Amino acid sequence: MKNVKAAMRGAQETLGFDSPSHMKGLQVFIADIRNCQTKEQEQQRVDKELSKIRLKFANPKSLSGYDKKKYVWKLLYAYMLGYDIDFGHFQAVELCSASKFSEKTAGYLATSLLLADNNDMVRMIVNSVKTDMASGNEHMAALALNTVANIGGPEFADNLFSDISKMLLSQSNALSPYIKRKACICLLRLYRKENDGLKPDIWSKKLAALFLERDIGLLTSVSGFMLGILEMGKYPVQAWAEVVPPVCQCLASLVQGDCPEFYEYYHVPAPWLQTKLLRILQFFPVSMFDAELLHRMNVMLQSILAKPSSQRTPAPPPGPGKKRSKVDAERQNRSNAEHAILFEAMNLMIHLEDTADPETMKTAAGLLGIFLSSTDPNIRYLGLETMARLATNLSTHEYLDRYKNQILDKMHETDISIRRQALNLLYALCRPENWQQIVDELLEILGASDSLLQEELVLKIAILAEKNAPNFGWYVDVVFKMLESAPDAVADDVWYRVVQVVTGFEDGSAESEKHGLQRHAASKAYQNLTSQRAPHDTLLRLGAYLMGEFGHLLPPSVTPRAKFEALHRHFVRGSQQTKAIILLASVKLLNGNEALSGEVGSFLKEIQDSADVDLQQRTVELLQLARDQDKLDEVLSPMPAYAESVQRNNPLVQRLKFSSRNRAHTRAELEEAAKSEGGMYKPGGKKVEGDGRALELPDPGRVSAVRSSPQAASESESSDSEGAAPDPQAANGTASGPSPKDLWLQLCLAPVGRFYNSPHLVLEMKQEYNAATGRLTILFKNNSKGAIGNIRVQIPEVPFMKVQTFSEVPPSMKPGEQAQHLVQVQCLRPFLQPARYAVEYCTAPGEPAQQLPLLLPAVVTKFISPAEVQPPQFMPFFESLAGQPRELLSVGKAKQPPNQWLNYLQKGFNFFVLPGSGPTQTLAAGTLNTATPDPSQPGKMMSVPILVRLEYEGNQQLVRLTVRTQHGEVTSSVAKIMETYLLVPPNGS
């Protein structure tokens, strides 16, 4: 025993550890804190100790390395208790270069905890880290690498990425697996900050060689590093093809049980490594796998899926008031590990698609069916989610159909996430053979479902009914049933689609068939309008439209008077849009039967005195039309059939979010998917793929009359979503002077200015921005001699910006009256098209409503803050960002002379202009701020550095604009905005 103790003391002395009897002061401090009875006593004791340490650090010459270490440990303990430590940082940095391991440990740990956000202080330990990594002492090197991995950050990424890379590339044979493992973890952390120094042609071979190592810990670190590379998506996956065979070989060894016992987790061989290897293979397209690799993968998958199910059975939940036994806990942990591997194996099988073994597919379908009955809700959820992706392969439906009733039962679960996945699976499994059972069950569930799921249910029921019903009559019946069960969840685009289907398409269908459907739809509308005392507003709109358009097809037993009464009885309770549709439908009934002239004429005369200006206008127009039968016939002629392309491109389908078969996604794809919840987009919010097109600057401020027919409404919504607007000068009501587009362009640079100008309404704006937040004050002024009424402001939701309003615009304004509208915006991610600011108002009774589809001048450059960078720092970083998509280069004629660049860059675009910039070359730097949390730095928001170079060629008056960032979308949006102001467009306009 004495020899063992002597050996331990010798090892401690060699490594620099102090014996336990040392640092008595630290032990006393901890004991005193533990003995404190109240928070006040603890505060007093900590303040006393911090004051003492502060005095000691004030005289550094009298401090030994041991003293510094002891006091730094006390600071760390106080910091762990939640007290702010604003001194001792320099002493912690000094300890990092100490020769003793214990002192170095205290220094590095204090640096990791106290200085992680202080780039200036972290920069001071870079040389110490480099020295320790090259010292040849494994413990010192491991400590330095731990510090790098814990802090990460741009300082370490810039200065240490190449050094750590060399350790693996050139010194790999001299390093132990322990150091290689830590080096891989460091590189992963730094690669996410700086990913330019890793080239596939060099690293592909090295990573392939590392996957042939035997150390499980090293293999786990290499797998994490490889996953990080693939998830960043910097290079195409084909560049990393060399790693695929060794990854398969490594996975095959683990599946066969070739794993040291101490790396088994409850008898499961290295489950974290297995899941990472399976995930890596999913990043590579199936076309990259040759026949031998595919065979090996199928054998491995069959081995994983064919394991006895007893190993994967989770422990039963403990009874009320009982704790889970140790045996049950071990069983649960083993079940979790087995299921993690199993689900990842199924993901790989789904990724292989038709190249996967059919028997393996059948086995997987059987296992997923078992998981639907699991007592663990997480396993039920994953089973449904995996089965939904498996169902995208039509050949698997014969295996999955048998579980249809079980899946329907899951629609009654209390957990909405499970119900949502069950709905996704039912949607994937629905075919003409089984659609009626599935749709009928979903209709029963619809009424009792909560509002969070109802709209998605309505959307998918409508799509399934249209797609699978033997005739469109069934589809119409289904929509009316939904309007009875959950009318609030039936969005406008659902009943717009009913109108399209009933009107018909240019698909060659027989006229008798179309008329039969139209008669059936009008009959359903008449039945609902006459049988319900207070139908929902959406049902009223659909019913009124169908009655007006196809009411003439109803049987003779339904008299014209009865048709009109069915509409007229509900007119009072309808909304403004609904009243407009009922009004038009009544006139269409009159056009089809002159016997209604008395009733409809009296109805119109009553409404022409309505307080609603829009209804007044419509009534006057319709009364005028009714005097000319030919014009009335022309204007109210039946709707023509829709183009066949409208039938193929169902707008409801475009609102669905379809998950791909593959679960391997880049970080950018995962971040995009996390921005919205549920299985669909909001109306008008279908996903638009970025195509890298130039930023369009639409003319905001177009004034237009309100349209109310379903077709016009859908066209208007589509037009607005694309940001198109004709020349505002062509519209009525705008004043002479700068156009709304010119005013908007000025506000994109200036903090204060006029937003909109007309003889009646004037809008002025004041903008204040701080990092990712902007506060906009819009001042409404009534410049006319009369009152302005029906004022409404709408700011549609956008995914890239959070918009909040803190005051409302009054519905009417007297002559000379002013009102403020306060809006706060927060940038969430880079964007091209700005958010809309739609204003609507009426200048006088009987006049059409004026619509101003303005755009908020909160463009992406408003959220940039100056970054003070010096030329020696600027150029290396600028050169490191070369290449698409992080770089955008534009060349064109100068729109502004170089002597104006400083004003635009500093005041307009919020950049810091580097000293030494001149008329031939100007350098600028800034940071785009967002309000999106940075997952790699808790408590911080994501930001993107932006570097700009402007070059001027005086002879030809050409400007070369170069914008470089780490994010392609930022580069594109900033460059396009700068082009608008600094470069003449190619067409010279």
GROMACS .gro file of C-alpha atoms in nm, residues 168 176-185 188 206-228 243 245-255 258-260 262-263 269-278 280:
model
   63
  168LEU     CA    1  -0.424   1.525  -3.787
  176SER     CA    2  -0.248   0.882  -2.958
  177PRO     CA    3  -0.616   0.810  -3.031
  178TYR     CA    4  -0.693   1.021  -2.723
  179ILE     CA    5  -0.542   1.335  -2.878
  180LYS     CA    6  -0.684   1.260  -3.224
  181ARG     CA    7  -1.028   1.237  -3.070
  182LYS     CA    8  -0.998   1.577  -2.907
  183ALA     CA    9  -0.853   1.727  -3.225
  184CYS     CA   10  -1.157   1.611  -3.423
  185ILE     CA   11  -1.393   1.766  -3.169
  188LEU     CA   12  -1.583   2.036  -3.566
  206LYS     CA   13  -0.753   1.144  -4.423
  207LEU     CA   14  -1.105   1.101  -4.291
  208ALA     CA   15  -1.140   0.775  -4.480
  209ALA     CA   16  -0.822   0.652  -4.308
  210LEU     CA   17  -0.949   0.761  -3.965
  211PHE     CA   18  -1.266   0.556  -4.014
  212LEU     CA   19  -1.042   0.247  -4.030
  213GLU     CA   20  -0.912   0.308  -3.676
  214ARG     CA   21  -1.009   0.066  -3.402
  215ASP     CA   22  -1.059   0.308  -3.115
  216ILE     CA   23  -1.436   0.359  -3.065
  217GLY     CA   24  -1.394   0.697  -2.900
  218LEU     CA   25  -1.190   0.824  -3.194
  219LEU     CA   26  -1.440   0.681  -3.442
  220THR     CA   27  -1.724   0.858  -3.260
  221SER     CA   28  -1.538   1.191  -3.279
  222VAL     CA   29  -1.453   1.139  -3.648
  223SER     CA   30  -1.816   1.053  -3.722
  224GLY     CA   31  -1.933   1.371  -3.550
  225PHE     CA   32  -1.678   1.572  -3.749
  226MET     CA   33  -1.789   1.411  -4.075
  227LEU     CA   34  -2.155   1.477  -3.994
  228GLY     CA   35  -2.073   1.840  -3.920
  243VAL     CA   36  -1.538   0.794  -4.688
  245PRO     CA   37  -1.658   0.234  -4.805
  246PRO     CA   38  -1.475   0.273  -4.470
  247VAL     CA   39  -1.796   0.399  -4.306
  248CYS     CA   40  -1.975   0.086  -4.427
  249GLN     CA   41  -1.688  -0.131  -4.305
  250CYS     CA   42  -1.691   0.034  -3.963
  251LEU     CA   43  -2.068  -0.003  -3.933
  252ALA     CA   44  -2.057  -0.367  -4.036
  253SER     CA   45  -1.806  -0.443  -3.758
  254LEU     CA   46  -2.030  -0.283  -3.497
  255VAL     CA   47  -2.342  -0.462  -3.622
  258ASP     CA   48  -1.704  -0.615  -3.273
  259CYS     CA   49  -1.686  -0.360  -2.992
  260PRO     CA   50  -1.491  -0.345  -2.663
  262PHE     CA   51  -1.643  -0.080  -2.201
  263TYR     CA   52  -1.799   0.094  -2.505
  269PRO     CA   53  -2.238  -0.182  -2.901
  270ALA     CA   54  -2.156   0.192  -2.924
  271PRO     CA   55  -2.510   0.312  -3.007
  272TRP     CA   56  -2.405   0.675  -3.063
  273LEU     CA   57  -2.143   0.569  -3.315
  274GLN     CA   58  -2.388   0.339  -3.496
  275THR     CA   59  -2.650   0.613  -3.533
  276LYS     CA   60  -2.392   0.862  -3.662
  277LEU     CA   61  -2.261   0.616  -3.921
  278LEU     CA   62  -2.613   0.538  -4.040
  280ILE     CA   63  -2.366   0.975  -4.266
   0.00000   0.00000   0.00000
